[in-house]
mmCIF file of C-alpha atoms in Angstrom:
data_model
loop_
_atom_site.group_PDB
_atom_site.id
_atom_site.type_symbol
_atom_site.label_atom_id
_atom_site.label_comp_id
_atom_site.label_asym_id
_atom_site.label_seq_id
_atom_site.Cartn_x
_atom_site.Cartn_y
_atom_site.Cartn_z
ATOM 1 C CA MET H 98 -17.724 29.064 -0.337
ATOM 2 C CA PRO H 99 -19.792 31.172 2.112
ATOM 3 C CA THR H 100 -22.369 28.611 3.326
ATOM 4 C CA ALA H 101 -22.263 25.002 4.481
ATOM 5 C CA ALA H 102 -24.850 24.048 1.853
ATOM 6 C CA HIS H 103 -22.699 25.536 -0.892
ATOM 7 C CA ARG H 104 -19.622 23.726 0.419
ATOM 8 C CA LEU H 105 -21.526 20.442 0.437
ATOM 9 C CA ALA H 106 -22.672 20.970 -3.151
ATOM 10 C CA ARG H 107 -19.062 21.554 -4.182
ATOM 11 C CA ALA H 108 -17.940 18.446 -2.279
ATOM 12 C CA ARG H 109 -20.483 16.342 -4.148
ATOM 13 C CA ALA H 110 -19.384 17.791 -7.470
ATOM 14 C CA LEU H 111 -15.752 17.130 -6.554
ATOM 15 C CA GLU H 112 -16.651 13.543 -5.667
ATOM 16 C CA SER H 113 -18.029 13.045 -9.174
ATOM 17 C CA MET H 114 -14.849 14.444 -10.738
ATOM 18 C CA VAL H 115 -12.629 12.240 -8.575
ATOM 19 C CA ARG H 116 -14.580 9.142 -9.574
ATOM 20 C CA ASP H 117 -14.246 9.986 -13.278
ATOM 21 C CA ILE H 118 -10.510 10.644 -13.178
ATOM 22 C CA ALA H 119 -9.769 7.601 -11.014
ATOM 23 C CA ARG H 120 -11.708 5.365 -13.362
ATOM 24 C CA ALA H 121 -9.876 6.791 -16.377
ATOM 25 C CA GLU H 122 -6.314 6.939 -15.023
ATOM 26 C CA ILE H 123 -6.024 4.462 -12.127
ATOM 27 C CA LEU H 124 -8.307 1.500 -12.777
ATOM 28 C CA PRO H 125 -6.898 0.674 -16.252
ATOM 29 C CA ARG H 126 -3.391 0.555 -14.724
ATOM 30 C CA TYR H 127 -4.302 -1.634 -11.744
ATOM 31 C CA LEU H 128 -2.221 -4.849 -11.787
ATOM 32 C CA LYS H 129 -0.263 -3.436 -14.746
ATOM 33 C CA SER H 130 1.910 -0.635 -13.300
ATOM 34 C CA ALA H 131 5.514 -1.321 -12.332
ATOM 35 C CA ARG H 132 6.904 -0.013 -9.061
ATOM 36 C CA ASN H 133 9.503 2.774 -9.139
ATOM 37 C CA ARG H 134 11.350 4.516 -6.337
ATOM 38 C CA LYS H 135 11.721 8.220 -5.669
ATOM 39 C CA ALA H 136 14.883 9.765 -4.237
ATOM 40 C CA ASP H 137 13.551 9.341 -0.678
ATOM 41 C CA GLY H 138 12.968 5.625 -1.258
ATOM 42 C CA SER H 139 9.156 5.779 -1.392
ATOM 43 C CA LEU H 140 7.248 4.079 -4.178
ATOM 44 C CA PHE H 141 5.436 5.551 -7.157
ATOM 45 C CA THR H 142 3.888 4.131 -10.294
ATOM 46 C CA GLU H 143 2.803 5.366 -13.698
ATOM 47 C CA ALA H 144 -0.730 5.585 -12.304
ATOM 48 C CA ASP H 145 0.387 8.009 -9.555
ATOM 49 C CA MET H 146 1.920 10.343 -12.106
ATOM 50 C CA ALA H 147 -0.928 10.108 -14.627
ATOM 51 C CA SER H 148 -3.636 10.782 -12.057
ATOM 52 C CA GLN H 149 -1.702 13.645 -10.459
ATOM 53 C CA GLN H 150 -1.323 15.244 -13.886
ATOM 54 C CA ARG H 151 -5.062 15.001 -14.552
ATOM 55 C CA PHE H 152 -5.972 16.426 -11.156
ATOM 56 C CA SER H 153 -3.412 19.225 -11.507
ATOM 57 C CA GLU H 154 -5.156 20.252 -14.711
ATOM 58 C CA ALA H 155 -8.752 19.877 -13.506
ATOM 59 C CA LEU H 156 -8.809 21.110 -9.908
ATOM 60 C CA PRO H 157 -7.799 24.792 -10.345
ATOM 61 C CA ALA H 158 -10.654 25.174 -12.829
ATOM 62 C CA PHE H 159 -13.048 23.696 -10.265
ATOM 63 C CA LEU H 160 -11.994 26.020 -7.416
ATOM 64 C CA PRO H 161 -9.153 28.558 -7.543
ATOM 65 C CA GLY H 162 -5.885 27.422 -6.017
ATOM 66 C CA ALA H 163 -2.622 25.716 -6.840
ATOM 67 C CA VAL H 164 -2.285 21.942 -6.470
ATOM 68 C CA LEU H 165 0.106 20.629 -3.826
ATOM 69 C CA GLY H 166 0.732 16.941 -4.437
ATOM 70 C CA GLU H 167 2.815 14.171 -2.943
ATOM 71 C CA GLU H 168 4.580 13.610 -6.267
ATOM 72 C CA MET H 169 6.332 17.033 -6.099
ATOM 73 C CA THR H 170 9.663 18.195 -4.715
ATOM 74 C CA ALA H 171 9.835 19.482 -1.146
ATOM 75 C CA ALA H 172 10.755 22.964 -2.411
ATOM 76 C CA GLU H 173 7.708 23.061 -4.683
ATOM 77 C CA GLN H 174 5.447 21.922 -1.871
ATOM 78 C CA ALA H 175 6.829 24.543 0.556
ATOM 79 C CA ALA H 176 6.352 27.384 -1.927
ATOM 80 C CA LEU H 177 2.759 26.415 -2.662
ATOM 81 C CA TRP H 178 1.947 26.103 1.041
ATOM 82 C CA ARG H 179 3.457 29.493 1.802
ATOM 83 C CA ASP H 180 1.434 31.227 -0.918
ATOM 84 C CA GLY H 181 -1.778 29.191 -0.642
ATOM 85 C CA ALA H 182 -3.718 30.656 2.270
ATOM 86 C CA ARG H 183 -6.528 31.926 0.021
ATOM 87 C CA GLY H 184 -7.065 28.564 -1.629
ATOM 88 C CA LEU H 185 -4.940 25.437 -2.025
ATOM 89 C CA TRP H 186 -5.530 21.884 -3.214
ATOM 90 C CA CYS H 187 -3.763 19.104 -1.305
ATOM 91 C CA ILE H 188 -3.786 15.752 -3.095
ATOM 92 C CA ASP H 189 -2.414 12.258 -2.924
ATOM 93 C CA PRO H 190 -3.151 10.665 -6.304
ATOM 94 C CA ILE H 191 -2.812 7.164 -4.837
ATOM 95 C CA ASP H 192 -2.586 6.766 -1.079
ATOM 96 C CA GLY H 193 -1.450 3.194 -0.503
ATOM 97 C CA THR H 194 0.868 2.835 -3.499
ATOM 98 C CA THR H 195 2.367 -0.396 -2.153
ATOM 99 C CA ASN H 196 -1.105 -1.913 -1.952
ATOM 100 C CA PHE H 197 -1.887 -0.686 -5.468
ATOM 101 C CA ALA H 198 1.359 -2.025 -6.933
ATOM 102 C CA ASN H 199 0.930 -5.402 -5.209
ATOM 103 C CA GLY H 200 -2.673 -5.866 -6.251
ATOM 104 C CA ILE H 201 -4.120 -5.318 -2.761
ATOM 105 C CA PRO H 202 -7.455 -3.510 -3.271
ATOM 106 C CA LEU H 203 -7.048 -1.023 -0.413
ATOM 107 C CA PHE H 204 -5.846 2.321 -1.784
ATOM 108 C CA ALA H 205 -7.475 5.640 -2.498
ATOM 109 C CA VAL H 206 -7.343 9.037 -4.115
ATOM 110 C CA SER H 207 -7.283 11.683 -1.377
ATOM 111 C CA ILE H 208 -8.120 15.320 -2.177
ATOM 112 C CA ALA H 209 -8.764 18.300 0.095
ATOM 113 C CA TYR H 210 -9.384 21.967 -0.628
ATOM 114 C CA LEU H 211 -7.876 24.265 1.997
ATOM 115 C CA ILE H 212 -8.600 27.879 2.880
ATOM 116 C CA GLU H 213 -6.320 29.532 5.455
ATOM 117 C CA HIS H 214 -4.548 26.156 5.570
ATOM 118 C CA GLU H 215 -7.625 24.339 6.917
ATOM 119 C CA PRO H 216 -9.673 21.825 4.885
ATOM 120 C CA VAL H 217 -13.152 22.941 3.853
ATOM 121 C CA ILE H 218 -14.024 20.083 1.482
ATOM 122 C CA GLY H 219 -12.486 16.634 1.142
ATOM 123 C CA VAL H 220 -12.911 13.431 -0.850
ATOM 124 C CA VAL H 221 -11.320 10.003 -0.372
ATOM 125 C CA TYR H 222 -12.194 7.494 -3.088
ATOM 126 C CA ASN H 223 -11.317 3.809 -3.452
ATOM 127 C CA PRO H 224 -11.916 2.943 -7.133
ATOM 128 C CA ILE H 225 -11.815 -0.817 -6.510
ATOM 129 C CA THR H 226 -14.629 -0.875 -3.959
ATOM 130 C CA ASP H 227 -16.299 2.229 -5.439
ATOM 131 C CA GLU H 228 -16.526 3.740 -1.962
ATOM 132 C CA SER H 229 -16.419 7.514 -1.921
ATOM 133 C CA PHE H 230 -16.065 9.284 1.418
ATOM 134 C CA TYR H 231 -16.583 13.037 1.336
ATOM 135 C CA ALA H 232 -17.242 15.960 3.654
ATOM 136 C CA ALA H 233 -17.765 19.696 3.723
ATOM 137 C CA ARG H 234 -16.995 21.849 6.735
ATOM 138 C CA GLY H 235 -20.147 22.397 8.754
ATOM 139 C CA ALA H 236 -22.235 20.125 6.523
ATOM 140 C CA GLY H 237 -21.430 16.572 7.618
ATOM 141 C CA ALA H 238 -19.592 13.587 6.187
ATOM 142 C CA PHE H 239 -20.878 10.889 3.848
ATOM 143 C CA LEU H 240 -20.093 7.563 2.193
ATOM 144 C CA ASN H 241 -21.747 7.216 -1.216
ATOM 145 C CA GLY H 242 -24.489 9.553 0.013
ATOM 146 C CA ALA H 243 -25.087 7.862 3.394
ATOM 147 C CA GLU H 244 -24.327 10.048 6.397
ATOM 148 C CA LEU H 245 -21.413 9.009 8.595
ATOM 149 C CA PRO H 246 -20.915 7.283 10.935
ATOM 150 C CA LEU H 247 -22.595 4.175 9.574
ATOM 151 C CA ARG H 248 -22.762 2.447 12.945
ATOM 152 C CA ALA H 249 -22.463 3.211 16.620
ATOM 153 C CA GLY H 250 -18.937 2.428 17.742
ATOM 154 C CA ALA H 251 -17.472 1.296 21.033
ATOM 155 C CA THR H 252 -18.052 3.492 24.055
ATOM 156 C CA GLU H 253 -15.142 2.087 26.069
ATOM 157 C CA LEU H 254 -11.567 1.472 24.989
ATOM 158 C CA ARG H 255 -11.625 -2.177 26.077
ATOM 159 C CA ASP H 256 -14.334 -2.846 23.442
ATOM 160 C CA ALA H 257 -12.671 -0.855 20.652
ATOM 161 C CA VAL H 258 -11.240 -2.020 17.335
ATOM 162 C CA ALA H 259 -8.065 -0.030 16.751
ATOM 163 C CA GLY H 260 -6.234 0.993 13.629
ATOM 164 C CA VAL H 261 -2.538 1.029 14.563
ATOM 165 C CA ASP H 262 0.555 1.407 12.395
ATOM 166 C CA PHE H 263 3.506 0.102 14.409
ATOM 167 C CA LYS H 264 6.274 1.232 12.042
ATOM 168 C CA ARG H 265 6.899 4.729 13.362
ATOM 169 C CA ILE H 266 5.885 4.627 17.016
ATOM 170 C CA SER H 267 8.400 4.241 19.840
ATOM 171 C CA HIS H 268 9.619 0.764 20.759
ATOM 172 C CA HIS H 269 8.245 1.156 24.278
ATOM 173 C CA LEU H 270 4.766 2.122 23.079
ATOM 174 C CA GLY H 271 4.852 -0.605 20.447
ATOM 175 C CA ASP H 272 5.769 -3.208 23.063
ATOM 176 C CA GLU H 273 2.959 -2.057 25.339
ATOM 177 C CA LEU H 274 0.437 -2.240 22.504
ATOM 178 C CA ALA H 275 1.640 -5.674 21.431
ATOM 179 C CA VAL H 276 1.801 -7.244 24.893
ATOM 180 C CA ARG H 277 -0.885 -5.359 26.846
ATOM 181 C CA PRO H 278 -3.274 -3.830 24.309
ATOM 182 C CA PRO H 279 -6.049 -1.774 25.915
ATOM 183 C CA TYR H 280 -8.483 -2.482 23.076
ATOM 184 C CA TYR H 281 -10.381 -5.518 21.835
ATOM 185 C CA SER H 282 -8.627 -5.980 18.463
ATOM 186 C CA GLN H 283 -6.264 -4.224 16.049
ATOM 187 C CA ARG H 284 -6.071 -3.700 12.269
ATOM 188 C CA ASN H 285 -3.755 -1.998 9.746
ATOM 189 C CA PHE H 286 -4.769 -1.492 6.110
ATOM 190 C CA GLY H 287 -1.811 0.212 4.423
ATOM 191 C CA SER H 288 -3.678 3.350 3.342
ATOM 192 C CA SER H 289 -3.727 6.244 5.798
ATOM 193 C CA ALA H 290 -6.505 8.077 3.964
ATOM 194 C CA LEU H 291 -8.795 5.052 4.090
ATOM 195 C CA GLU H 292 -7.984 4.417 7.740
ATOM 196 C CA TRP H 293 -9.122 7.939 8.662
ATOM 197 C CA CYS H 294 -12.359 7.272 6.793
ATOM 198 C CA PHE H 295 -12.818 3.891 8.461
ATOM 199 C CA VAL H 296 -12.744 5.670 11.828
ATOM 200 C CA ALA H 297 -15.266 8.200 10.522
ATOM 201 C CA ALA H 298 -17.525 5.356 9.359
ATOM 202 C CA GLY H 299 -17.281 3.473 12.666
ATOM 203 C CA ARG H 300 -15.378 0.551 11.161
ATOM 204 C CA LEU H 301 -12.499 1.446 13.472
ATOM 205 C CA ASP H 302 -13.047 3.003 16.902
ATOM 206 C CA VAL H 303 -9.579 4.417 17.630
ATOM 207 C CA TYR H 304 -6.543 5.171 15.500
ATOM 208 C CA LEU H 305 -2.796 5.671 15.957
ATOM 209 C CA HIS H 306 -0.111 6.332 13.360
ATOM 210 C CA GLY H 307 3.419 7.427 14.130
ATOM 211 C CA GLY H 308 4.180 9.504 11.036
ATOM 212 C CA GLN H 309 1.922 11.015 8.382
ATOM 213 C CA MET H 310 2.375 13.823 5.894
ATOM 214 C CA LEU H 311 -0.143 16.551 5.109
ATOM 215 C CA TRP H 312 -1.641 14.744 2.098
ATOM 216 C CA ASP H 313 -2.166 11.607 4.210
ATOM 217 C CA TYR H 314 -4.677 13.283 6.508
ATOM 218 C CA ALA H 315 -5.895 16.587 5.014
ATOM 219 C CA ALA H 316 -9.104 15.071 3.619
ATOM 220 C CA GLY H 317 -9.515 12.261 6.156
ATOM 221 C CA ARG H 318 -9.222 14.556 9.155
ATOM 222 C CA LEU H 319 -12.078 16.712 7.851
ATOM 223 C CA ILE H 320 -14.220 13.646 7.119
ATOM 224 C CA LEU H 321 -13.630 12.324 10.635
ATOM 225 C CA ALA H 322 -14.365 15.678 12.267
ATOM 226 C CA GLU H 323 -17.610 16.076 10.344
ATOM 227 C CA ALA H 324 -18.619 12.559 11.430
ATOM 228 C CA GLY H 325 -18.200 13.583 15.081
ATOM 229 C CA GLY H 326 -14.727 12.171 15.677
ATOM 230 C CA VAL H 327 -11.703 13.761 17.327
ATOM 231 C CA ALA H 328 -8.057 13.845 16.216
ATOM 232 C CA GLU H 329 -4.822 15.482 17.342
ATOM 233 C CA ALA H 330 -1.139 15.428 16.573
ATOM 234 C CA LEU H 331 0.483 12.853 18.826
ATOM 235 C CA ASP H 332 2.994 15.408 20.123
ATOM 236 C CA GLY H 333 0.328 18.011 20.795
ATOM 237 C CA GLY H 334 1.410 20.229 17.891
ATOM 238 C CA VAL H 335 -0.698 21.658 15.075
ATOM 239 C CA LEU H 336 -1.642 19.044 12.483
ATOM 240 C CA MET H 337 -2.085 21.447 9.587
ATOM 241 C CA SER H 338 1.393 22.926 9.906
ATOM 242 C CA GLY H 339 2.821 22.396 6.443
ATOM 243 C CA PRO H 340 3.887 19.749 3.960
ATOM 244 C CA ALA H 341 7.411 19.194 5.250
ATOM 245 C CA ILE H 342 6.462 17.965 8.723
ATOM 246 C CA LYS H 343 5.716 14.301 9.425
ATOM 247 C CA ARG H 344 3.248 14.048 12.280
ATOM 248 C CA GLY H 345 2.172 11.250 14.569
ATOM 249 C CA VAL H 346 -1.624 11.254 14.812
ATOM 250 C CA ILE H 347 -4.166 9.902 17.266
ATOM 251 C CA ALA H 348 -7.929 9.781 16.762
ATOM 252 C CA ALA H 349 -11.199 8.261 17.948
ATOM 253 C CA THR H 350 -14.840 8.150 16.944
ATOM 254 C CA SER H 351 -16.046 10.227 19.924
ATOM 255 C CA PRO H 352 -14.650 12.770 22.378
ATOM 256 C CA ALA H 353 -15.095 10.432 25.355
ATOM 257 C CA LEU H 354 -13.321 7.532 23.664
ATOM 258 C CA PHE H 355 -10.583 9.875 22.468
ATOM 259 C CA THR H 356 -9.950 11.052 26.037
ATOM 260 C CA GLU H 357 -9.505 7.461 27.246
ATOM 261 C CA TRP H 358 -7.383 6.394 24.266
ATOM 262 C CA SER H 359 -5.171 9.481 24.329
ATOM 263 C CA ALA H 360 -4.524 9.192 28.056
ATOM 264 C CA TRP H 361 -3.474 5.546 27.662
ATOM 265 C CA VAL H 362 -1.143 6.278 24.751
ATOM 266 C CA LYS H 363 0.474 9.374 26.255
ATOM 267 C CA ALA H 364 1.114 7.596 29.556
ATOM 268 C CA ARG H 365 3.207 5.062 27.632
ATOM 269 C CA SER H 366 4.879 7.267 25.018
#
């Protein structure tokens, strides 16, 4: 994909494919799929498996590359990552499976196409709200065709609405956030992919999550970056470092807000 315009055209075509598959495989199973548990204790449903199968069949024909998905073994994921520098799909067929299984309408398909282990196109689609976030490297980020961000966000941390997942951050940082929050208000939606996109759209101003996998942020990170936002691994490491590493992440809608938010968090981590 040599030009930004070509990448954007492919992102729009991918968005259409994602909508079609989600409507065929996920929507008919909403409120009907039983919860099951994988060996690591995480949830999956029939809809996760059916949609991953469809995407695994369709995506390599769209752009060349193997499909690395959440519903695979760690050994399979590692092998695909190792051999996928020239083109690799990274997908989460349903990000927010607990929400999906419980009838909470906040979940999404998350798909990114990586070259040299960096995302070049990405789509995050919520089939319940019919909101499709997508981006192409160097060509911007969009929600249903409208350029992101949708609104001007906070310029100071004290006025910010934060997306924070308390489950995997340190007790000390969690206590500080709970008792002396530096922001105006806090939300958590149960879908990492959507939360990245909510920052990109300006619905959230800052973001903190203590542990995400590659498929949680591969598409959302690109969408945020193309909307003008900033994100880093919480420990200062490389975010796109492979499927086996769970990373804490920190993000904001602008570089200035990120600097203030990051300094506050790191001083208390």
